[in-house]
CSV table of C-alpha atoms (C1' of nucleotides) in Angstrom, one decimal:
chain,number,residue,atom,x,y,z
A,165,UNK,CA,19.5,48.7,-63.3
A,166,UNK,CA,21.3,49.4,-66.5
A,167,UNK,CA,20.2,46.1,-67.9
A,168,UNK,CA,18.3,47.7,-70.7
A,169,UNK,CA,14.8,46.8,-69.5
A,170,UNK,CA,12.2,49.3,-68.4
A,171,UNK,CA,9.6,49.2,-65.6
A,172,UNK,CA,6.0,49.7,-66.4
A,173,UNK,CA,6.2,53.3,-65.2
A,174,UNK,CA,9.2,54.1,-67.3
A,175,UNK,CA,7.4,52.7,-70.3
A,176,UNK,CA,4.3,54.8,-69.5
A,177,UNK,CA,6.4,57.9,-69.3
A,178,UNK,CA,8.4,57.1,-72.4
A,179,UNK,CA,5.5,56.2,-74.6
A,180,UNK,CA,2.7,58.1,-73.0
A,181,UNK,CA,0.4,55.2,-72.2
A,182,UNK,CA,-1.1,54.0,-69.0
A,183,UNK,CA,-0.1,50.9,-67.0
A,184,UNK,CA,-3.5,49.5,-67.8
A,185,UNK,CA,-2.8,49.8,-71.4
A,186,UNK,CA,0.5,47.9,-71.2
A,187,UNK,CA,-1.1,45.2,-69.1
A,188,UNK,CA,-3.9,45.0,-71.6
A,189,UNK,CA,-1.6,44.6,-74.5
A,190,UNK,CA,0.2,41.9,-72.6
A,191,UNK,CA,-3.1,40.1,-72.0
A,192,UNK,CA,-3.8,40.4,-75.7
A,193,UNK,CA,-0.3,38.9,-76.5
A,194,UNK,CA,1.0,42.0,-78.1
A,195,UNK,CA,3.8,42.4,-75.6
A,196,UNK,CA,5.7,39.9,-73.6
A,197,UNK,CA,7.5,41.6,-70.7
A,198,UNK,CA,9.6,39.3,-68.6
A,199,UNK,CA,8.9,38.9,-64.9
A,200,UNK,CA,11.3,39.7,-62.1
A,201,UNK,CA,9.3,38.3,-59.3
A,202,UNK,CA,5.9,40.0,-59.7
A,203,UNK,CA,7.1,42.9,-61.7
A,204,UNK,CA,7.1,43.3,-65.4
A,205,UNK,CA,10.2,44.3,-67.2
A,206,UNK,CA,9.9,45.5,-70.7
A,207,UNK,CA,12.7,44.6,-73.1
A,208,UNK,CA,14.0,46.3,-76.1
A,209,UNK,CA,11.8,44.0,-78.2
A,210,UNK,CA,8.8,45.0,-76.2
A,211,UNK,CA,9.6,48.6,-76.9
A,212,UNK,CA,10.0,48.0,-80.6
A,213,UNK,CA,6.7,46.2,-80.6
A,214,UNK,CA,5.0,49.0,-78.7
A,215,UNK,CA,6.2,51.6,-81.2
A,216,UNK,CA,4.8,49.5,-84.0
A,217,UNK,CA,1.5,49.1,-82.0
A,218,UNK,CA,1.1,52.8,-81.6
A,219,UNK,CA,2.0,53.5,-85.1
A,220,UNK,CA,-0.4,50.8,-86.2
A,221,UNK,CA,-3.1,52.5,-84.2
A,222,UNK,CA,-2.4,55.7,-86.0
A,223,UNK,CA,-2.9,53.9,-89.2
A,224,UNK,CA,-6.3,52.7,-88.1
A,225,UNK,CA,-5.5,49.1,-87.5
A,226,UNK,CA,-7.3,47.2,-84.8
A,227,UNK,CA,-5.2,45.7,-82.1
A,228,UNK,CA,-6.1,42.3,-83.5
A,229,UNK,CA,-4.9,43.2,-86.9
A,230,UNK,CA,-1.8,44.7,-85.3
A,231,UNK,CA,-1.2,41.5,-83.4
A,232,UNK,CA,-1.3,39.5,-86.6
A,233,UNK,CA,1.0,41.9,-88.4
A,234,UNK,CA,3.4,41.7,-85.5
A,235,UNK,CA,3.3,38.0,-85.6
A,236,UNK,CA,4.1,37.9,-89.2
A,237,UNK,CA,6.8,40.6,-88.8
A,238,UNK,CA,8.2,38.6,-86.0
A,239,UNK,CA,8.4,35.4,-88.1
A,240,UNK,CA,11.0,37.3,-90.1
A,241,UNK,CA,12.5,34.4,-91.8
A,242,UNK,CA,9.1,32.8,-92.7
A,243,UNK,CA,7.4,32.2,-95.9
A,244,UNK,CA,7.5,34.9,-98.5
A,245,UNK,CA,3.9,34.2,-99.1
A,246,UNK,CA,3.0,35.4,-95.7
A,247,UNK,CA,5.1,38.4,-96.0
A,248,UNK,CA,3.6,39.3,-99.2
A,249,UNK,CA,0.2,38.9,-97.7
A,250,UNK,CA,1.2,41.3,-95.0
A,251,UNK,CA,2.3,43.9,-97.5
A,252,UNK,CA,-0.9,43.3,-99.4
A,253,UNK,CA,-2.9,44.1,-96.3
A,254,UNK,CA,-0.8,47.2,-95.7
A,255,UNK,CA,-1.3,48.4,-99.3
A,256,UNK,CA,-5.0,47.9,-99.0
A,257,UNK,CA,-5.0,49.9,-95.8
A,258,UNK,CA,-3.0,52.6,-97.5
A,259,UNK,CA,-5.5,52.8,-100.3
A,260,UNK,CA,-8.3,53.1,-97.7
A,261,UNK,CA,-6.5,55.9,-96.0
A,262,UNK,CA,-5.9,57.8,-99.2
A,263,UNK,CA,-9.5,57.5,-100.1
A,264,UNK,CA,-10.5,58.7,-96.6
A,265,UNK,CA,-8.1,61.6,-96.9
A,266,UNK,CA,-9.6,62.7,-100.2
A,267,UNK,CA,-13.1,62.5,-98.8
A,268,UNK,CA,-12.0,64.3,-95.8
A,269,UNK,CA,-10.6,67.1,-97.9
A,270,UNK,CA,-13.9,67.3,-99.8
A,271,UNK,CA,-15.7,67.6,-96.5
A,272,UNK,CA,-13.4,70.3,-95.3
A,273,UNK,CA,-14.0,72.2,-98.4
A,274,UNK,CA,-17.8,71.7,-98.1
A,275,UNK,CA,-17.8,72.9,-94.5
A,276,UNK,CA,-15.5,75.8,-95.3
A,277,UNK,CA,-18.1,76.9,-97.9
A,278,UNK,CA,-20.9,76.5,-95.4
A,279,UNK,CA,-19.0,78.7,-92.9
A,280,UNK,CA,-18.5,81.5,-95.5
A,281,UNK,CA,-22.2,81.2,-96.2
A,282,UNK,CA,-23.0,81.5,-92.5
A,283,UNK,CA,-20.9,84.6,-92.0
A,284,UNK,CA,-22.9,86.4,-94.5
A,285,UNK,CA,-26.0,85.7,-92.4
A,286,UNK,CA,-24.4,86.5,-89.1
A,287,UNK,CA,-22.4,89.6,-89.7
A,288,UNK,CA,-25.2,91.9,-91.1
A,289,UNK,CA,-26.7,93.1,-87.8
A,290,UNK,CA,-30.0,91.5,-87.4
A,291,UNK,CA,-31.2,90.4,-90.9
A,292,UNK,CA,-33.8,87.8,-90.9
A,293,UNK,CA,-34.2,85.5,-93.8
A,294,UNK,CA,-37.3,83.6,-92.9
A,295,UNK,CA,-38.5,83.1,-96.5
A,296,UNK,CA,-36.0,80.4,-97.1
A,297,UNK,CA,-37.0,76.8,-97.8
B,184,UNK,CA,-48.8,57.3,-101.9
B,185,UNK,CA,-46.7,59.4,-104.2
B,186,UNK,CA,-46.4,61.9,-101.4
B,187,UNK,CA,-42.7,61.8,-101.6
B,188,UNK,CA,-42.1,60.0,-98.3
B,189,UNK,CA,-40.5,56.6,-97.8
B,190,UNK,CA,-41.3,53.8,-95.5
B,191,UNK,CA,-38.6,52.4,-93.3
B,192,UNK,CA,-38.1,49.5,-95.6
B,193,UNK,CA,-37.8,51.6,-98.6
B,194,UNK,CA,-35.2,53.7,-96.8
B,195,UNK,CA,-33.3,50.6,-95.8
B,196,UNK,CA,-33.2,49.3,-99.4
B,197,UNK,CA,-32.3,52.7,-100.8
B,198,UNK,CA,-29.5,53.5,-98.4
B,199,UNK,CA,-28.5,50.0,-97.3
B,200,UNK,CA,-29.1,50.4,-93.6
B,201,UNK,CA,-31.2,48.4,-91.2
B,202,UNK,CA,-34.5,49.5,-89.6
B,203,UNK,CA,-32.7,49.4,-86.3
B,204,UNK,CA,-30.2,51.9,-87.5
B,205,UNK,CA,-32.9,54.3,-88.7
B,206,UNK,CA,-34.8,54.1,-85.4
B,207,UNK,CA,-31.5,54.5,-83.6
B,208,UNK,CA,-30.8,57.7,-85.5
B,209,UNK,CA,-34.2,59.0,-84.8
B,210,UNK,CA,-33.7,58.3,-81.1
B,211,UNK,CA,-30.5,60.3,-81.3
B,212,UNK,CA,-32.3,63.1,-83.0
B,213,UNK,CA,-30.5,62.8,-86.3
B,214,UNK,CA,-33.7,62.0,-88.2
B,215,UNK,CA,-37.2,63.2,-87.7
B,216,UNK,CA,-39.6,60.9,-89.6
B,217,UNK,CA,-43.2,61.9,-89.4
B,218,UNK,CA,-45.7,59.4,-88.1
B,219,UNK,CA,-48.7,58.0,-89.8
B,220,UNK,CA,-50.3,56.2,-87.0
B,221,UNK,CA,-47.5,54.1,-85.7
B,222,UNK,CA,-45.4,54.1,-88.8
B,223,UNK,CA,-42.5,56.3,-89.7
B,224,UNK,CA,-42.5,58.1,-92.9
B,225,UNK,CA,-39.2,59.6,-94.0
B,226,UNK,CA,-39.3,62.8,-95.9
B,227,UNK,CA,-36.9,64.3,-98.4
B,228,UNK,CA,-35.2,66.2,-95.6
B,229,UNK,CA,-34.7,62.9,-93.7
B,230,UNK,CA,-33.1,61.4,-96.8
B,231,UNK,CA,-30.8,64.4,-97.3
B,232,UNK,CA,-29.8,64.1,-93.6
B,233,UNK,CA,-29.2,60.4,-93.9
B,234,UNK,CA,-26.9,60.9,-96.8
B,235,UNK,CA,-24.9,63.4,-94.8
B,236,UNK,CA,-24.9,61.0,-91.8
B,237,UNK,CA,-23.5,58.2,-93.9
B,238,UNK,CA,-20.9,60.5,-95.4
B,239,UNK,CA,-19.9,61.8,-92.0
B,240,UNK,CA,-19.5,58.3,-90.8
B,241,UNK,CA,-17.1,57.5,-93.7
B,242,UNK,CA,-15.1,60.5,-92.5
B,243,UNK,CA,-14.9,58.9,-89.1
B,244,UNK,CA,-17.1,61.4,-87.2
B,245,UNK,CA,-19.1,60.3,-84.3
B,246,UNK,CA,-22.9,60.4,-84.5
B,247,UNK,CA,-22.8,63.2,-82.0
B,248,UNK,CA,-20.5,65.3,-84.1
B,249,UNK,CA,-22.6,64.6,-87.1
B,250,UNK,CA,-25.7,65.7,-85.2
B,251,UNK,CA,-24.0,69.0,-84.5
B,252,UNK,CA,-23.0,69.4,-88.1
B,253,UNK,CA,-26.5,68.6,-89.3
B,254,UNK,CA,-27.8,71.3,-86.9
B,255,UNK,CA,-25.5,73.7,-88.6
B,256,UNK,CA,-26.7,72.7,-92.1
B,257,UNK,CA,-30.2,73.6,-91.5
B,258,UNK,CA,-30.2,76.1,-88.7
B,259,UNK,CA,-32.7,78.3,-90.6
B,260,UNK,CA,-34.5,80.9,-88.5
B,261,UNK,CA,-32.6,80.8,-85.3
B,262,UNK,CA,-31.3,83.4,-82.9
B,263,UNK,CA,-28.0,85.0,-83.8
B,264,UNK,CA,-26.4,84.0,-80.5
B,265,UNK,CA,-27.3,80.4,-81.2
B,266,UNK,CA,-26.1,80.7,-84.7
B,267,UNK,CA,-22.8,82.1,-83.7
B,268,UNK,CA,-22.5,79.3,-81.2
B,269,UNK,CA,-23.3,76.9,-84.0
B,270,UNK,CA,-20.6,78.3,-86.2
B,271,UNK,CA,-18.2,78.2,-83.4
B,272,UNK,CA,-18.8,74.5,-83.1
B,273,UNK,CA,-18.5,74.1,-86.8
B,274,UNK,CA,-15.2,75.8,-86.8
B,275,UNK,CA,-14.0,73.6,-84.0
B,276,UNK,CA,-15.1,70.6,-86.1
B,277,UNK,CA,-13.3,72.0,-89.0
B,278,UNK,CA,-10.1,72.4,-87.0
B,279,UNK,CA,-10.5,68.8,-85.9
B,280,UNK,CA,-10.9,67.7,-89.4
B,281,UNK,CA,-7.8,69.5,-90.6
B,282,UNK,CA,-5.9,68.0,-87.7
B,283,UNK,CA,-7.2,64.6,-88.6
B,284,UNK,CA,-6.3,65.1,-92.2
B,285,UNK,CA,-2.8,66.1,-91.3
B,286,UNK,CA,-2.4,63.1,-89.1
B,287,UNK,CA,-3.8,61.0,-91.8
B,288,UNK,CA,-1.3,62.4,-94.3
B,289,UNK,CA,1.5,61.7,-91.8
B,290,UNK,CA,0.3,58.1,-91.4
B,291,UNK,CA,0.1,57.7,-95.2
B,292,UNK,CA,3.6,58.9,-95.6
B,293,UNK,CA,4.8,56.6,-92.9
B,294,UNK,CA,3.1,53.6,-94.3
B,295,UNK,CA,4.3,54.5,-97.8
B,296,UNK,CA,7.9,54.5,-96.4
B,297,UNK,CA,7.3,51.2,-94.7
B,298,UNK,CA,6.1,49.7,-97.9
B,299,UNK,CA,9.1,50.8,-99.8
B,300,UNK,CA,11.2,49.3,-97.1
B,301,UNK,CA,9.3,46.0,-97.3
B,302,UNK,CA,9.6,45.6,-101.0
B,303,UNK,CA,13.4,45.6,-100.7
B,304,UNK,CA,13.0,42.6,-98.4
B,305,UNK,CA,10.4,40.8,-100.5
B,306,UNK,CA,11.4,41.2,-104.1
B,307,UNK,CA,14.9,39.7,-104.0
B,308,UNK,CA,14.0,36.1,-104.5
B,309,UNK,CA,14.9,34.3,-101.4
B,310,UNK,CA,17.4,36.6,-99.7
B,311,UNK,CA,17.6,36.1,-96.0
B,312,UNK,CA,18.3,39.2,-94.0
B,313,UNK,CA,18.9,37.7,-90.6
B,314,UNK,CA,22.0,39.8,-90.0
B,315,UNK,CA,19.9,42.9,-89.7
B,316,UNK,CA,19.7,44.6,-86.4
C,204,DC,C1',7.3,48.5,-36.4
C,205,DA,C1',4.1,51.3,-39.2
C,206,DT,C1',3.5,53.3,-43.3
C,207,DC,C1',3.9,54.5,-47.9
C,208,DC,C1',5.1,53.4,-52.7
C,209,DG,C1',4.9,51.0,-56.8
C,210,DC,C1',3.2,47.2,-58.7
C,211,DT,C1',0.2,43.2,-59.1
C,212,DT,C1',-4.2,40.6,-60.3
C,213,DG,C1',-9.0,40.3,-60.7
C,214,DA,C1',-13.2,42.1,-62.0
C,215,DC,C1',-16.7,45.2,-63.0
C,216,DG,C1',-17.8,49.9,-65.6
C,217,DT,C1',-17.8,52.9,-69.8
C,218,DT,C1',-18.7,54.5,-74.6
C,219,DT,C1',-20.2,54.0,-79.4
C,220,DA,C1',-23.2,52.1,-82.7
C,221,DC,C1',-25.8,49.3,-83.4
C,222,DG,C1',-27.7,43.6,-83.2
C,223,DT,C1',-31.2,40.7,-81.6
C,224,DA,C1',-35.0,38.8,-79.4
C,225,DA,C1',-39.6,39.2,-77.2
C,226,DG,C1',-44.1,40.6,-77.5
C,227,DC,C1',-47.8,43.8,-79.4
C,228,DT,C1',-50.5,46.1,-83.3
C,229,DG,C1',-52.9,47.2,-87.5
C,230,DA,C1',-53.6,46.3,-92.3
C,231,DA,C1',-54.1,42.9,-95.9
C,232,DC,C1',-54.8,38.3,-97.9
C,233,DG,C1',-57.2,34.0,-98.9
D,295,DC,C1',-61.8,34.4,-89.4
D,296,DG,C1',-57.0,33.0,-89.0
D,297,DT,C1',-52.6,34.1,-90.5
D,298,DT,C1',-49.1,36.6,-92.4
D,299,DC,C1',-46.5,40.8,-92.9
D,300,DA,C1',-44.5,45.1,-91.8
D,301,DG,C1',-43.7,47.9,-88.2
D,302,DC,C1',-43.5,49.2,-83.3
D,303,DT,C1',-41.5,49.4,-78.4
D,304,DT,C1',-38.7,47.7,-74.8
D,305,DA,C1',-34.8,46.0,-73.4
D,306,DC,C1',-30.8,43.2,-73.0
D,307,DG,C1',-26.4,41.8,-75.7
D,308,DT,C1',-22.0,42.8,-78.2
D,309,DA,C1',-17.2,44.3,-79.4
D,310,DA,C1',-13.2,47.4,-78.8
D,311,DA,C1',-10.1,49.5,-75.8
D,312,DC,C1',-9.3,50.6,-72.2
D,313,DG,C1',-10.9,53.2,-67.1
D,314,DT,C1',-11.5,52.4,-62.4
D,315,DC,C1',-11.9,50.3,-58.3
D,316,DA,C1',-10.6,46.7,-54.6
D,317,DA,C1',-7.4,44.1,-52.2
D,318,DG,C1',-3.0,42.3,-51.6
D,319,DC,C1',2.3,42.1,-51.8
D,320,DG,C1',7.3,43.2,-51.4
D,321,DG,C1',10.6,46.7,-50.6
D,322,DA,C1',12.2,51.2,-48.8
D,323,DT,C1',12.0,54.7,-45.2
D,324,DG,C1',11.4,57.3,-40.9
DNA sequence: CATCCGCTTGACGTTTACGTAAGCTGAACG
DNA sequence: CGTTCAGCTTACGTAAACGTCAAGCGGATG
C-alpha cells in the first residue's frame, strides 16, 4: 500500500484528470504505469511525467510535441546536440507565447475601447443613432 | 468591375486563405458576400470582418467566439436589450481574455524559469549530472 | 451466493476548422 | 463547337484529445 505507487483513481484525484485521459496518455506512450495483474500502478516517474505533460499543455504544446520533449528529457545523459535542440524548441515556443500575449493585450485594449464606446450608446435612455455608416 | 468587391480568388490571394475557408466562414455566418448569379462577391465589410477573424484566430479564439465579437463590432441599429446582451457577452469574452492572458503570463514565467535551469545543464561543456534527484 | 465496486479493454462518438473529391454550371477562348 | 477555367454545392474525410458506452473481471461485502 505504501509502496509509493498510485492507483488510477488516486492519480485522477491528485491531478484532476479522468481515467480516460491517463489511459489515453499511456496509449500514446506518454506514461508507463506498471501492471499489478490488470490494474495500473503509477510510479513516481509517471507522476513527474504527468506534471510535465500538464504543464506542457498549458504552454500550448501538442501531446506529440510533449512526448518528444519527454523522450529527450528522459534521455538525460544523451547528446548535447539533442538537448540543445530541445531548448531551442522551447525558446521558439516562448517567443510565440510572448508574441501571442502582446497581441492579446492589444485585443483586450481594443475591446475595452469598444465597450466604453458602447456604454455611451446604451446608457442614454433610448437614443437612436441610425445615421451611422 | 471597379465596384470595390473582390472575387473569391482575389480574397484568397489577398488574405492567404483557401476558397473552402471563405465558404466555410460564410456558412458559419461570419461573412456575407453578395451574389452575382452564383458567384460570391466580397465587399469592404467582408474584408474588414475577415481581418478581424484572422486576428481573432491568432488570439486563439474559436470561430464562434469571433462571430459573437463581430456581431458586437457592427451591431448598429439594434434594440437596447439585445445591445446590452451583446455587451454582456463582450465583457465575458474580455474576462476570458484577461484570464487567458494571465495564464499565458504564468506559462511564460514558468518556461523562462525552465530555460534558465536548462542552460545550467547545457552550457558547462560535458558535465554529467547523473547524481541529480 | 449475489451484488457491488473499481478497474479493464475495445470501440464508436464528439468538436473544431477546415481538406478534398465528385459532379454541375456559366462565361470565355480558339 | 469543344474545351478550359473559375466557381458552385454536396458530402465524406481528417486530426487532436478525449467522452461515452458496452461488456467483462477480480476482490470485498452483506
